[in-house]
């Protein structure tokens, strides 16, 4: 299949393709999504095939407006309205009791459905023009990092989907917070930039689920081709570099900015503030390559969410008390 790559002016055509049962990728503020008409089971099935996604990992659904979100769920607790007013459109997915109006293969056996209103002009434009709910997981092959640039989507899905809308690099760079809103107190299943504190501030309380929170948690997280060691301090980084250099290993480092004190074969820059590091993380993880390096050592970063995703990608995580000899 030939994959059309269009810009913003190709949106009308993309909406036509969605209505015809094709699948297309477009940017949201978090990561690129791969979308299908959520009412069309055959179209939804194409997402699972293109992504090679296990059938028991439910897809979340994007909607363009609050009324549609409410129409796809039942028994929605009152606090959800507060969360929507505070955070939507935005990087938060609400898990609610499913009204079973969308194709059954979206949620598999689950009685719940994940719904989100994205905050991106292209995504909102497509949702509004089509007036459809769109099943839309991240537009990557299962097991690789979520795509934050059009090149990532092209790399994973070219030839397998009808079109890609090029909207440049996504602004947030990490996936939405997934919050289970079926109970009395919201429960965070997947962390994101909208954190526990932000939710507490709006509704008074919020819990964080322990392990195996989302159905996807049982699948292996992305790890780069070479070992990735996450260190706690610059001192540990310098010692690790020495140790690996002694073994003649080619070393990559993930750091906020370049520094004269640190020598490495590859320097992967994440940027100096929280939002920059979040935006750049997945491009860096995708760039790590065994042709260039034998091992990568990453400094710790200020952003909790960047740390969460780095910990998942790391082969080893050092804490402050670990000595390197
Ligand atoms: O930011 C995002 O959420 C992006 C953009 C494209 O919207 N999408 C995304 O989709 O990251 P995906 O499929 O890669 O991740 C959705 C997560 C998965 O961990 C899935 O298991 C979980 O949400 N999920 C979906 N429906 C669920 C449900 N009914 N109950 C619990 N978890 C659910
Ligand atoms: Mg994903």
mmCIF file of C-alpha atoms and ligand atoms in Angstrom:
data_model
loop_
_atom_site.group_PDB
_atom_site.id
_atom_site.type_symbol
_atom_site.label_atom_id
_atom_site.label_comp_id
_atom_site.label_asym_id
_atom_site.label_seq_id
_atom_site.Cartn_x
_atom_site.Cartn_y
_atom_site.Cartn_z
ATOM 1 C CA UNK A 1 0.000 0.000 0.000
ATOM 2 C CA UNK A 2 1.276 3.461 -0.828
ATOM 3 C CA UNK A 3 1.257 5.759 2.196
ATOM 4 C CA UNK A 4 0.377 9.354 1.346
ATOM 5 C CA UNK A 5 2.252 11.943 3.334
ATOM 6 C CA UNK A 6 0.250 15.144 3.566
ATOM 7 C CA UNK A 7 0.472 18.468 5.374
ATOM 8 C CA UNK A 8 -2.282 20.338 7.164
ATOM 9 C CA UNK A 9 -3.949 21.159 3.823
ATOM 10 C CA UNK A 10 -4.521 17.419 3.255
ATOM 11 C CA UNK A 11 -6.893 17.071 6.211
ATOM 12 C CA UNK A 12 -10.091 16.904 4.129
ATOM 13 C CA UNK A 13 -8.621 14.011 2.179
ATOM 14 C CA UNK A 14 -7.587 12.268 5.403
ATOM 15 C CA UNK A 15 -11.119 12.614 6.785
ATOM 16 C CA UNK A 16 -12.423 10.989 3.574
ATOM 17 C CA UNK A 17 -9.981 8.105 4.015
ATOM 18 C CA UNK A 18 -11.132 7.578 7.619
ATOM 19 C CA UNK A 19 -14.772 7.538 6.511
ATOM 20 C CA UNK A 20 -13.868 4.942 3.872
ATOM 21 C CA UNK A 21 -12.461 2.632 6.555
ATOM 22 C CA UNK A 22 -8.768 3.389 6.053
ATOM 23 C CA UNK A 23 -6.280 4.061 8.858
ATOM 24 C CA UNK A 24 -4.188 7.235 9.059
ATOM 25 C CA UNK A 25 -1.592 8.722 11.407
ATOM 26 C CA UNK A 26 -1.639 12.303 12.650
ATOM 27 C CA UNK A 27 -0.012 14.352 15.410
ATOM 28 C CA UNK A 28 -1.567 14.950 18.805
ATOM 29 C CA UNK A 29 0.085 17.087 21.474
ATOM 30 C CA UNK A 30 1.527 13.977 23.171
ATOM 31 C CA UNK A 31 2.683 11.617 20.399
ATOM 32 C CA UNK A 32 1.487 10.725 16.883
ATOM 33 C CA UNK A 33 -1.667 8.599 16.880
ATOM 34 C CA UNK A 34 -2.765 5.915 14.407
ATOM 35 C CA UNK A 35 -6.484 6.404 13.844
ATOM 36 C CA UNK A 36 -9.472 4.435 12.589
ATOM 37 C CA UNK A 37 -13.204 5.114 12.690
ATOM 38 C CA UNK A 38 -14.071 3.664 16.111
ATOM 39 C CA UNK A 39 -17.490 2.558 14.841
ATOM 40 C CA UNK A 40 -15.974 0.394 12.083
ATOM 41 C CA UNK A 41 -14.694 -2.973 13.311
ATOM 42 C CA UNK A 42 -12.847 -3.781 10.075
ATOM 43 C CA UNK A 43 -11.039 -0.438 10.154
ATOM 44 C CA UNK A 44 -10.098 -0.950 13.824
ATOM 45 C CA UNK A 45 -8.724 -4.366 12.966
ATOM 46 C CA UNK A 46 -6.310 -2.703 10.524
ATOM 47 C CA UNK A 47 -4.726 -0.838 13.460
ATOM 48 C CA UNK A 48 -3.920 -4.080 15.287
ATOM 49 C CA UNK A 49 -2.382 -5.513 12.092
ATOM 50 C CA UNK A 50 -0.334 -2.423 11.158
ATOM 51 C CA UNK A 51 1.029 -2.003 14.700
ATOM 52 C CA UNK A 52 1.376 -5.775 15.277
ATOM 53 C CA UNK A 53 -0.450 -5.055 18.520
ATOM 54 C CA UNK A 54 -1.733 -7.910 20.707
ATOM 55 C CA UNK A 55 -5.549 -8.120 20.558
ATOM 56 C CA UNK A 56 -5.869 -8.030 24.345
ATOM 57 C CA UNK A 57 -4.272 -4.585 24.639
ATOM 58 C CA UNK A 58 -7.238 -2.189 24.330
ATOM 59 C CA UNK A 59 -7.074 0.917 22.144
ATOM 60 C CA UNK A 60 -8.037 4.291 23.501
ATOM 61 C CA UNK A 61 -10.456 6.501 21.639
ATOM 62 C CA UNK A 62 -10.060 10.168 20.705
ATOM 63 C CA UNK A 63 -13.085 12.441 20.596
ATOM 64 C CA UNK A 64 -13.393 16.090 19.569
ATOM 65 C CA UNK A 65 -15.871 17.246 22.194
ATOM 66 C CA UNK A 66 -17.118 16.587 25.697
ATOM 67 C CA UNK A 67 -20.653 15.528 24.643
ATOM 68 C CA UNK A 68 -19.255 12.736 22.504
ATOM 69 C CA UNK A 69 -17.051 11.604 25.379
ATOM 70 C CA UNK A 70 -20.120 11.357 27.613
ATOM 71 C CA UNK A 71 -22.111 9.529 24.928
ATOM 72 C CA UNK A 72 -19.542 6.697 24.797
ATOM 73 C CA UNK A 73 -19.509 6.035 28.559
ATOM 74 C CA UNK A 74 -22.037 5.221 31.295
ATOM 75 C CA UNK A 75 -22.194 5.930 35.053
ATOM 76 C CA UNK A 76 -19.605 8.700 34.793
ATOM 77 C CA UNK A 77 -18.724 9.977 38.303
ATOM 78 C CA UNK A 78 -19.255 13.707 38.927
ATOM 79 C CA UNK A 79 -15.551 14.379 39.486
ATOM 80 C CA UNK A 80 -14.843 13.529 35.824
ATOM 81 C CA UNK A 81 -16.587 16.728 34.832
ATOM 82 C CA UNK A 82 -14.160 18.673 37.023
ATOM 83 C CA UNK A 83 -11.199 16.883 35.466
ATOM 84 C CA UNK A 84 -12.476 17.571 31.959
ATOM 85 C CA UNK A 85 -12.948 21.253 32.734
ATOM 86 C CA UNK A 86 -9.449 21.455 34.190
ATOM 87 C CA UNK A 87 -7.451 19.315 31.744
ATOM 88 C CA UNK A 88 -9.299 18.607 28.496
ATOM 89 C CA UNK A 89 -8.516 19.076 25.686
ATOM 90 C CA UNK A 90 -5.184 17.811 26.955
ATOM 91 C CA UNK A 91 -2.835 14.900 27.719
ATOM 92 C CA UNK A 92 -5.194 12.838 29.884
ATOM 93 C CA UNK A 93 -7.132 9.664 29.044
ATOM 94 C CA UNK A 94 -10.177 8.837 31.169
ATOM 95 C CA UNK A 95 -10.995 5.152 31.669
ATOM 96 C CA UNK A 96 -14.770 4.967 32.096
ATOM 97 C CA UNK A 97 -17.500 2.331 32.009
ATOM 98 C CA UNK A 98 -18.073 1.492 28.373
ATOM 99 C CA UNK A 99 -21.447 2.288 26.784
ATOM 100 C CA UNK A 100 -20.505 -0.317 24.126
ATOM 101 C CA UNK A 101 -21.239 1.950 21.190
ATOM 102 C CA UNK A 102 -17.819 1.545 19.572
ATOM 103 C CA UNK A 103 -16.513 -1.549 17.763
ATOM 104 C CA UNK A 104 -16.031 -4.449 20.181
ATOM 105 C CA UNK A 105 -12.427 -5.132 19.137
ATOM 106 C CA UNK A 106 -11.348 -1.729 20.567
ATOM 107 C CA UNK A 107 -11.693 -2.861 24.173
ATOM 108 C CA UNK A 108 -11.724 -6.658 23.821
ATOM 109 C CA UNK A 109 -13.271 -8.237 26.917
ATOM 110 C CA UNK A 110 -12.991 -5.122 29.082
ATOM 111 C CA UNK A 111 -16.072 -3.341 30.419
ATOM 112 C CA UNK A 112 -14.251 -0.020 30.281
ATOM 113 C CA UNK A 113 -13.128 2.367 27.568
ATOM 114 C CA UNK A 114 -10.272 4.907 27.499
ATOM 115 C CA UNK A 115 -11.353 8.324 26.134
ATOM 116 C CA UNK A 116 -9.344 11.470 25.435
ATOM 117 C CA UNK A 117 -9.858 14.899 23.872
ATOM 118 C CA UNK A 118 -6.476 15.790 22.329
ATOM 119 C CA UNK A 119 -5.133 19.334 22.361
ATOM 120 C CA UNK A 120 -3.694 19.687 18.880
ATOM 121 C CA UNK A 121 -5.126 21.715 15.996
ATOM 122 C CA UNK A 122 -4.655 18.942 13.412
ATOM 123 C CA UNK A 123 -6.135 16.206 15.615
ATOM 124 C CA UNK A 124 -9.069 18.408 16.640
ATOM 125 C CA UNK A 125 -9.686 19.483 13.066
ATOM 126 C CA UNK A 126 -9.859 15.840 11.907
ATOM 127 C CA UNK A 127 -12.143 14.891 14.813
ATOM 128 C CA UNK A 128 -14.452 17.828 14.189
ATOM 129 C CA UNK A 129 -14.619 17.431 10.403
ATOM 130 C CA UNK A 130 -15.318 13.701 10.627
ATOM 131 C CA UNK A 131 -17.548 13.996 13.726
ATOM 132 C CA UNK A 132 -16.448 10.445 14.539
ATOM 133 C CA UNK A 133 -14.846 8.891 17.591
ATOM 134 C CA UNK A 134 -11.424 7.663 16.449
ATOM 135 C CA UNK A 135 -9.645 4.660 17.892
ATOM 136 C CA UNK A 136 -6.101 5.987 18.157
ATOM 137 C CA UNK A 137 -3.176 4.295 19.888
ATOM 138 C CA UNK A 138 0.336 5.640 19.393
ATOM 139 C CA UNK A 139 1.474 5.346 15.751
ATOM 140 C CA UNK A 140 4.446 3.049 16.331
ATOM 141 C CA UNK A 141 5.064 -0.652 15.861
ATOM 142 C CA UNK A 142 4.273 -2.395 19.159
ATOM 143 C CA UNK A 143 7.432 -2.533 21.241
ATOM 144 C CA UNK A 144 9.122 0.575 19.844
ATOM 145 C CA UNK A 145 9.021 4.025 21.442
ATOM 146 C CA UNK A 146 5.984 6.178 20.719
ATOM 147 C CA UNK A 147 6.527 8.417 17.668
ATOM 148 C CA UNK A 148 7.099 12.115 18.216
ATOM 149 C CA UNK A 149 8.104 13.062 14.655
ATOM 150 C CA UNK A 150 6.762 12.195 11.234
ATOM 151 C CA UNK A 151 10.008 10.340 10.488
ATOM 152 C CA UNK A 152 9.337 7.964 13.379
ATOM 153 C CA UNK A 153 5.903 7.161 11.921
ATOM 154 C CA UNK A 154 7.338 6.737 8.424
ATOM 155 C CA UNK A 155 10.010 4.404 9.799
ATOM 156 C CA UNK A 156 7.472 2.160 11.548
ATOM 157 C CA UNK A 157 4.378 2.285 9.352
ATOM 158 C CA UNK A 158 5.120 3.417 5.790
ATOM 159 C CA UNK A 159 3.467 1.021 3.351
ATOM 160 C CA UNK A 160 1.055 -0.259 6.009
ATOM 161 C CA UNK A 161 -1.327 2.695 6.398
ATOM 162 C CA UNK A 162 -3.189 4.992 3.989
ATOM 163 C CA UNK A 163 -1.783 8.365 5.053
ATOM 164 C CA UNK A 164 0.296 10.335 7.530
ATOM 165 C CA UNK A 165 -0.323 13.991 8.370
ATOM 166 C CA UNK A 166 2.994 15.747 8.953
ATOM 167 C CA UNK A 167 2.604 18.191 11.817
ATOM 168 C CA UNK A 168 6.231 18.454 12.913
ATOM 169 C CA UNK A 169 7.554 17.365 16.295
ATOM 170 C CA UNK A 170 4.900 16.814 18.983
ATOM 171 C CA UNK A 171 4.955 19.290 21.823
ATOM 172 C CA UNK A 172 4.650 17.116 24.945
ATOM 173 C CA UNK A 173 6.587 14.148 23.592
ATOM 174 C CA UNK A 174 5.330 11.530 26.078
ATOM 175 C CA UNK A 175 2.020 9.667 26.216
ATOM 176 C CA UNK A 176 -1.043 10.926 28.093
ATOM 177 C CA UNK A 177 -1.771 10.186 31.729
ATOM 178 C CA UNK A 178 -4.252 7.266 31.888
ATOM 179 C CA UNK A 179 -6.676 7.653 34.809
ATOM 180 C CA UNK A 180 -9.179 5.026 35.860
ATOM 181 C CA UNK A 181 -12.327 6.979 36.723
ATOM 182 C CA UNK A 182 -14.620 4.025 37.450
ATOM 183 C CA UNK A 183 -14.210 4.267 41.219
ATOM 184 C CA UNK A 184 -14.844 6.922 43.838
ATOM 185 C CA UNK A 185 -11.274 8.181 43.664
ATOM 186 C CA UNK A 186 -9.350 8.594 40.401
ATOM 187 C CA UNK A 187 -6.545 6.061 39.984
ATOM 188 C CA UNK A 188 -3.525 6.769 37.760
ATOM 189 C CA UNK A 189 -2.732 3.711 35.624
ATOM 190 C CA UNK A 190 -0.044 5.302 33.453
ATOM 191 C CA UNK A 191 1.875 8.390 34.508
ATOM 192 C CA UNK A 192 2.012 11.468 32.316
ATOM 193 C CA UNK A 193 2.556 15.191 32.587
ATOM 194 C CA UNK A 194 -0.780 15.605 34.377
ATOM 195 C CA UNK A 195 0.329 14.090 37.664
ATOM 196 C CA UNK A 196 -1.203 12.970 40.969
ATOM 197 C CA UNK A 197 -0.782 16.386 42.534
ATOM 198 C CA UNK A 198 -2.498 18.183 39.665
ATOM 199 C CA UNK A 199 -5.452 15.784 39.850
ATOM 200 C CA UNK A 200 -5.606 16.053 43.649
ATOM 201 C CA UNK A 201 -5.764 19.825 43.334
ATOM 202 C CA UNK A 202 -8.891 19.494 41.225
ATOM 203 C CA UNK A 203 -10.818 16.650 42.860
ATOM 204 C CA UNK A 204 -9.295 16.395 46.330
ATOM 205 C CA UNK A 205 -7.802 12.907 46.073
ATOM 206 C CA UNK A 206 -6.042 10.650 43.595
ATOM 207 C CA UNK A 207 -4.292 7.282 43.888
ATOM 208 C CA UNK A 208 -1.511 5.735 41.826
ATOM 209 C CA UNK A 209 -1.891 2.108 40.777
ATOM 210 C CA UNK A 210 0.949 -0.242 41.628
ATOM 211 C CA UNK A 211 2.193 -2.781 39.113
ATOM 212 C CA UNK A 212 0.409 -4.100 36.030
ATOM 213 C CA UNK A 213 -1.760 -1.042 35.883
ATOM 214 C CA UNK A 214 -2.813 -0.934 32.239
ATOM 215 C CA UNK A 215 -3.443 -4.022 30.109
ATOM 216 C CA UNK A 216 -0.256 -3.158 28.202
ATOM 217 C CA UNK A 217 1.937 -3.307 31.316
ATOM 218 C CA UNK A 218 2.360 -7.050 30.959
ATOM 219 C CA UNK A 219 4.175 -6.529 27.659
ATOM 220 C CA UNK A 220 7.878 -5.815 27.646
ATOM 221 C CA UNK A 221 8.790 -2.154 27.654
ATOM 222 C CA UNK A 222 11.007 -0.758 24.945
ATOM 223 C CA UNK A 223 14.714 -1.199 25.583
ATOM 224 C CA UNK A 224 17.402 0.079 23.201
ATOM 225 C CA UNK A 225 19.674 -2.296 21.230
ATOM 226 C CA UNK A 226 22.524 -1.814 23.705
ATOM 227 C CA UNK A 227 22.521 -1.793 27.530
ATOM 228 C CA UNK A 228 21.283 1.450 29.047
ATOM 229 C CA UNK A 229 22.517 2.317 32.539
ATOM 230 C CA UNK A 230 20.689 5.049 34.425
ATOM 231 C CA UNK A 231 22.977 6.685 36.991
ATOM 232 C CA UNK A 232 22.087 8.962 39.870
ATOM 233 C CA UNK A 233 24.875 11.535 39.783
ATOM 234 C CA UNK A 234 27.533 13.066 37.563
ATOM 235 C CA UNK A 235 30.163 11.455 39.755
ATOM 236 C CA UNK A 236 28.725 8.007 38.994
ATOM 237 C CA UNK A 237 28.570 8.922 35.304
ATOM 238 C CA UNK A 238 32.268 9.828 35.182
ATOM 239 C CA UNK A 239 33.241 6.636 37.011
ATOM 240 C CA UNK A 240 31.085 4.480 34.751
ATOM 241 C CA UNK A 241 32.647 6.078 31.674
ATOM 242 C CA UNK A 242 36.155 5.278 32.957
ATOM 243 C CA UNK A 243 35.162 1.720 33.719
ATOM 244 C CA UNK A 244 33.627 1.131 30.292
ATOM 245 C CA UNK A 245 36.508 2.865 28.500
ATOM 246 C CA UNK A 246 38.886 0.434 30.195
ATOM 247 C CA UNK A 247 36.925 -2.379 28.507
ATOM 248 C CA UNK A 248 37.293 -0.608 25.151
ATOM 249 C CA UNK A 249 33.574 -0.103 24.891
ATOM 250 C CA UNK A 250 32.178 2.720 22.766
ATOM 251 C CA UNK A 251 30.138 4.844 25.099
ATOM 252 C CA UNK A 252 27.057 6.956 24.547
ATOM 253 C CA UNK A 253 25.795 9.328 27.188
ATOM 254 C CA UNK A 254 22.382 10.922 27.696
ATOM 255 C CA UNK A 255 22.829 14.327 29.300
ATOM 256 C CA UNK A 256 20.973 17.650 29.468
ATOM 257 C CA UNK A 257 23.707 19.650 27.711
ATOM 258 C CA UNK A 258 27.263 19.296 26.435
ATOM 259 C CA UNK A 259 30.042 19.623 28.964
ATOM 260 C CA UNK A 260 33.815 19.723 28.557
ATOM 261 C CA UNK A 261 34.432 17.452 31.522
ATOM 262 C CA UNK A 262 32.629 14.487 30.015
ATOM 263 C CA UNK A 263 34.034 12.567 27.091
ATOM 264 C CA UNK A 264 32.031 10.002 25.186
ATOM 265 C CA UNK A 265 31.756 8.534 21.683
ATOM 266 C CA UNK A 266 28.181 9.741 21.278
ATOM 267 C CA UNK A 267 26.436 12.489 23.189
ATOM 268 C CA UNK A 268 22.635 12.399 23.208
ATOM 269 C CA UNK A 269 21.234 15.719 24.364
ATOM 270 C CA UNK A 270 17.859 15.832 26.108
ATOM 271 C CA UNK A 271 17.778 19.550 26.926
ATOM 272 C CA UNK A 272 17.881 21.494 30.131
ATOM 273 C CA UNK A 273 14.302 21.887 31.286
ATOM 274 C CA UNK A 274 11.546 19.403 32.040
ATOM 275 C CA UNK A 275 9.468 19.964 28.933
ATOM 276 C CA UNK A 276 12.461 19.891 26.585
ATOM 277 C CA UNK A 277 13.708 16.607 28.007
ATOM 278 C CA UNK A 278 10.233 15.067 27.657
ATOM 279 C CA UNK A 279 9.971 16.272 24.071
ATOM 280 C CA UNK A 280 13.359 14.814 23.062
ATOM 281 C CA UNK A 281 13.414 11.528 24.965
ATOM 282 C CA UNK A 282 11.871 9.209 22.366
ATOM 283 C CA UNK A 283 13.949 10.627 19.509
ATOM 284 C CA UNK A 284 17.044 9.915 21.578
ATOM 285 C CA UNK A 285 15.947 6.382 22.477
ATOM 286 C CA UNK A 286 15.302 5.690 18.793
ATOM 287 C CA UNK A 287 18.724 7.115 17.832
ATOM 288 C CA UNK A 288 20.654 4.737 20.101
ATOM 289 C CA UNK A 289 22.186 2.181 17.817
ATOM 290 C CA UNK A 290 24.689 -0.654 18.177
ATOM 291 C CA UNK A 291 26.536 0.564 15.077
ATOM 292 C CA UNK A 292 27.520 3.662 17.097
ATOM 293 C CA UNK A 293 27.869 2.523 20.692
ATOM 294 C CA UNK A 294 28.250 -0.562 22.902
ATOM 295 C CA UNK A 295 26.658 0.934 25.980
ATOM 296 C CA UNK A 296 24.704 4.048 26.928
ATOM 297 C CA UNK A 297 24.865 5.770 30.301
ATOM 298 C CA UNK A 298 22.180 8.277 31.194
ATOM 299 C CA UNK A 299 22.224 10.944 33.850
ATOM 300 C CA UNK A 300 19.085 11.369 35.957
ATOM 301 C CA UNK A 301 16.673 14.115 34.959
ATOM 302 C CA UNK A 302 14.413 16.477 36.836
ATOM 303 C CA UNK A 303 11.197 15.408 35.122
ATOM 304 C CA UNK A 304 9.457 12.510 36.948
ATOM 305 C CA UNK A 305 7.881 11.338 33.727
ATOM 306 C CA UNK A 306 11.174 11.320 31.846
ATOM 307 C CA UNK A 307 12.621 9.300 34.760
ATOM 308 C CA UNK A 308 9.667 6.901 34.647
ATOM 309 C CA UNK A 309 10.201 6.200 30.929
ATOM 310 C CA UNK A 310 14.018 6.027 31.319
ATOM 311 C CA UNK A 311 13.650 3.507 34.157
ATOM 312 C CA UNK A 312 11.463 1.353 31.936
ATOM 313 C CA UNK A 313 14.038 1.505 29.127
ATOM 314 C CA UNK A 314 17.066 0.944 31.402
ATOM 315 C CA UNK A 315 18.887 -2.353 31.861
ATOM 316 C CA UNK A 316 20.169 -1.141 35.224
ATOM 317 C CA UNK A 317 19.260 1.749 37.521
ATOM 318 C CA UNK A 318 21.824 2.988 40.080
ATOM 319 C CA UNK A 319 20.789 4.816 43.230
ATOM 320 C CA UNK A 320 22.720 7.366 45.270
ATOM 321 C CA UNK A 321 24.385 4.708 47.445
ATOM 322 C CA UNK A 322 25.733 2.555 44.585
ATOM 323 C CA UNK A 323 29.522 2.557 44.383
ATOM 324 C CA UNK A 324 31.268 1.997 41.085
ATOM 325 C CA UNK A 325 34.538 0.141 41.310
HETATM 326 O O1 LIG B 1 -1.085 10.200 24.495
HETATM 327 C C1 LIG B 1 -1.670 9.160 24.205
HETATM 328 O O2 LIG B 1 -2.438 8.553 24.979
HETATM 329 C C2 LIG B 1 -1.444 8.614 22.793
HETATM 330 C C3 LIG B 1 -2.105 9.549 21.786
HETATM 331 C C4 LIG B 1 -1.954 9.048 20.371
HETATM 332 O O3 LIG B 1 -3.463 9.727 22.111
HETATM 333 N N1 LIG B 1 -1.953 7.284 22.676
HETATM 334 C C5 LIG B 1 -1.380 6.217 23.283
HETATM 335 O O4 LIG B 1 -2.063 5.046 23.021
HETATM 336 O O5 LIG B 1 -0.379 6.287 23.968
HETATM 337 P P1 LIG B 1 -1.506 3.616 23.426
HETATM 338 O O6 LIG B 1 -2.478 2.650 22.850
HETATM 339 O O7 LIG B 1 -0.102 3.480 23.012
HETATM 340 O O8 LIG B 1 -1.631 3.604 24.975
HETATM 341 C C6 LIG B 1 -2.897 3.562 25.581
HETATM 342 C C7 LIG B 1 -2.768 2.956 26.934
HETATM 343 C C8 LIG B 1 -2.310 1.528 26.883
HETATM 344 O O9 LIG B 1 -1.400 1.338 27.952
HETATM 345 C C9 LIG B 1 -3.599 0.736 27.110
HETATM 346 O O10 LIG B 1 -3.343 -0.500 27.721
HETATM 347 C C10 LIG B 1 -4.364 1.695 28.017
HETATM 348 O O11 LIG B 1 -4.055 2.979 27.551
HETATM 349 N N2 LIG B 1 -5.815 1.538 27.915
HETATM 350 C C11 LIG B 1 -6.608 1.723 26.835
HETATM 351 N N3 LIG B 1 -7.890 1.424 27.125
HETATM 352 C C12 LIG B 1 -7.911 1.061 28.432
HETATM 353 C C13 LIG B 1 -8.930 0.625 29.337
HETATM 354 N N4 LIG B 1 -10.184 0.494 28.962
HETATM 355 N N5 LIG B 1 -8.559 0.333 30.607
HETATM 356 C C14 LIG B 1 -7.268 0.463 31.010
HETATM 357 N N6 LIG B 1 -6.272 0.854 30.196
HETATM 358 C C15 LIG B 1 -6.579 1.146 28.937
HETATM 359 MG MG1 LIG B 2 1.718 2.911 22.579
#
